XYZ file of N, CA and C in Angstrom:
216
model
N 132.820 16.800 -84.188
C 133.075 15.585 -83.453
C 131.952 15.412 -82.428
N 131.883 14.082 -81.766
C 130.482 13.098 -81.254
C 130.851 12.790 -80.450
N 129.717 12.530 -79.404
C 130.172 11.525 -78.718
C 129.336 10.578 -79.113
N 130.382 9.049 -79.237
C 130.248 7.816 -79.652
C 128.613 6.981 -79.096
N 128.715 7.466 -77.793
C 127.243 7.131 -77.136
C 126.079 8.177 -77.898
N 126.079 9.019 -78.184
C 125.233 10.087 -78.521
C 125.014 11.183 -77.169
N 125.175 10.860 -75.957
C 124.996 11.473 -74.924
C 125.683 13.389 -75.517
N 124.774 13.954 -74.762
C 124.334 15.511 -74.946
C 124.831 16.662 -73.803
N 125.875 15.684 -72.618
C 126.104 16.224 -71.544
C 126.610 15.248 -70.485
N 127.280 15.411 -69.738
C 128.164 14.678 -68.412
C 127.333 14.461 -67.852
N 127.415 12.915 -67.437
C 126.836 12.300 -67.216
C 127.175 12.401 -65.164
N 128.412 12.582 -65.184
C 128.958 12.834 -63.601
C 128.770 14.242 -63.182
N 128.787 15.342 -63.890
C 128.443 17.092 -63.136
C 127.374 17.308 -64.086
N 126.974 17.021 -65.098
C 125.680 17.810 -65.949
C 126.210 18.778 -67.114
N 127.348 18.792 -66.936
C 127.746 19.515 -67.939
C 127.001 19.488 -69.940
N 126.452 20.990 -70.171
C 126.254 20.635 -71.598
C 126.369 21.383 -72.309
N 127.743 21.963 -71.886
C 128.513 23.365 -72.763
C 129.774 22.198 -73.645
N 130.359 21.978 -73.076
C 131.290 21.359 -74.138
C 132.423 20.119 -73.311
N 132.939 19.303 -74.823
C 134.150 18.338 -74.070
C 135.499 18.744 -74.855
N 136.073 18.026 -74.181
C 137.597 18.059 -75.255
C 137.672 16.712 -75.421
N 138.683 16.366 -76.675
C 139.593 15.405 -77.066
C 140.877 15.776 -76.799
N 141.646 15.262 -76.316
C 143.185 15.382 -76.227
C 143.763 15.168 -77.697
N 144.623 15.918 -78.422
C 145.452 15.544 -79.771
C 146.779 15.709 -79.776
N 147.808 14.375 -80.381
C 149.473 14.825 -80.661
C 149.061 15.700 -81.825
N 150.218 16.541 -81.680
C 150.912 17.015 -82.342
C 152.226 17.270 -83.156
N 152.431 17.366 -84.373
C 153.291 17.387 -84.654
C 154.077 18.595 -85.581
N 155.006 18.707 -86.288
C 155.472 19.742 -86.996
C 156.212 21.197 -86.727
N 155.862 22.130 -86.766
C 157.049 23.048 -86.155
C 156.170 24.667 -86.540
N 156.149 25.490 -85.964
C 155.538 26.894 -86.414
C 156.507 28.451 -85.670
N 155.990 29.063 -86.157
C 156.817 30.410 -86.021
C 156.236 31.520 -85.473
N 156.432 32.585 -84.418
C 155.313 33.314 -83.580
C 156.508 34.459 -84.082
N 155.254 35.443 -84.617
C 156.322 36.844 -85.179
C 155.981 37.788 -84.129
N 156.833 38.695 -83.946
C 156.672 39.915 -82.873
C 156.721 41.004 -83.315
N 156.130 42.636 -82.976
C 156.736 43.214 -83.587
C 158.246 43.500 -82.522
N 158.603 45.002 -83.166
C 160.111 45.544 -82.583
C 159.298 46.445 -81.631
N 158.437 46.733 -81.407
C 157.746 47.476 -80.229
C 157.611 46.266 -79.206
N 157.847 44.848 -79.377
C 157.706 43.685 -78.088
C 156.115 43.241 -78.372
N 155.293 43.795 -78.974
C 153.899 43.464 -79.295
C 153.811 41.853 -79.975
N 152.732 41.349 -79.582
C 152.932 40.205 -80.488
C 152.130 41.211 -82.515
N 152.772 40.357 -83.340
C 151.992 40.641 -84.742
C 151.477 39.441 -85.308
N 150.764 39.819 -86.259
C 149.877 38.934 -87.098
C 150.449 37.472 -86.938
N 149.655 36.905 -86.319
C 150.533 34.908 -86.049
C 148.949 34.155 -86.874
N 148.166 34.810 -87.841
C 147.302 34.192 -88.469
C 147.805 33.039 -89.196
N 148.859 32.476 -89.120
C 149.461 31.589 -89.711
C 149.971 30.503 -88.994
N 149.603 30.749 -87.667
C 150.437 29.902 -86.769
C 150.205 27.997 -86.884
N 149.543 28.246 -87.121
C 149.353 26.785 -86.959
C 148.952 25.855 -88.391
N 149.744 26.850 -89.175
C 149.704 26.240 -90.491
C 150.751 24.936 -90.882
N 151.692 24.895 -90.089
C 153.190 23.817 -89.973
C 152.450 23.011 -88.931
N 151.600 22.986 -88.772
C 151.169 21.834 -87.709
C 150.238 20.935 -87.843
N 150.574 19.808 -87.484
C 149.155 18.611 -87.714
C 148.684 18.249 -86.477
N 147.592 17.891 -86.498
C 146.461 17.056 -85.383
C 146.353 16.221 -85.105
N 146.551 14.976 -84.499
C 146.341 13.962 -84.913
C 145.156 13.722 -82.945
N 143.627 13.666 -83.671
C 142.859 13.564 -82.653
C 142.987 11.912 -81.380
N 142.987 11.937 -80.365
C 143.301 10.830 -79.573
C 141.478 10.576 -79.934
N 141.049 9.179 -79.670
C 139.470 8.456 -79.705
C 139.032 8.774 -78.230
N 139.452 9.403 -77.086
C 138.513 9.579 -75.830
C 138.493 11.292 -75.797
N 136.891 11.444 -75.319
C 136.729 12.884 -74.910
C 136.442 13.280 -73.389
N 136.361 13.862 -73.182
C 136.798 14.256 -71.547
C 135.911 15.462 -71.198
N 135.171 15.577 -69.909
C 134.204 16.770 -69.459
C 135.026 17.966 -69.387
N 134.526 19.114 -69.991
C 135.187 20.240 -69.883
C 134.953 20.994 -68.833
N 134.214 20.247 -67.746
C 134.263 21.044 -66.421
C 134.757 20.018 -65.549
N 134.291 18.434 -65.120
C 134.513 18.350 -64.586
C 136.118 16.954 -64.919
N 136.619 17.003 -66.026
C 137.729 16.424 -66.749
C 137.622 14.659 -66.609
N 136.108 14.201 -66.535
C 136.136 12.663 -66.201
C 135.959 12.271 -68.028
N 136.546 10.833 -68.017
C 136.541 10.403 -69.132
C 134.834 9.927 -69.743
N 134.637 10.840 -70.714
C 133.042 10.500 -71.324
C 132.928 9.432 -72.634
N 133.577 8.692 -72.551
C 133.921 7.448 -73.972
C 134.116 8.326 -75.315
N 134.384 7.332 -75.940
C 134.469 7.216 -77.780
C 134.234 8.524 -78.267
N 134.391 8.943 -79.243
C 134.355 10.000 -80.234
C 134.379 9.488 -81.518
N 133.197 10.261 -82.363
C 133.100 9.525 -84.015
C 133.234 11.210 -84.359
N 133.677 11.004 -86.017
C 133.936 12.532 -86.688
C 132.093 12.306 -87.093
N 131.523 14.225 -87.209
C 130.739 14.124 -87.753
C 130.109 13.694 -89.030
């Protein structure tokens, strides 16, 4: 994922490590434990679940809205 402008970094702190998109979610998943209280293998976790990406991305440092998002 893009940003829609092409911009390479925050434009308000400089940031040019990374952004987020906010996404719903939906569906249902299951977190196994062992009987020692440990968590176990949850490589599956998020297999009952869908994404559904929101179109704005957001500075991952300083959380201001950076426009549009296109898929690569």
């Amino acid at each position: 994922m893009k940003l829609k402008s092409g911009a390479t970094s925050c434009r308000y702190c400089g940031n040019n490590y990374a952004f987020y998109v906010i996404h719903s979610a939906s569906g249902s998943t299951s977190c196994f434990y062992g009987f020692n209280g440990d968590d176990a293998d949850n490589t599956h976790l998020w297999d009952g679940v869908r994404l559904k990406p929101k179109k704005t991305a957001y500075c991952g440092e300083c959380q201001k809205s950076l426009g549009s998002v296109v898929e690569d």
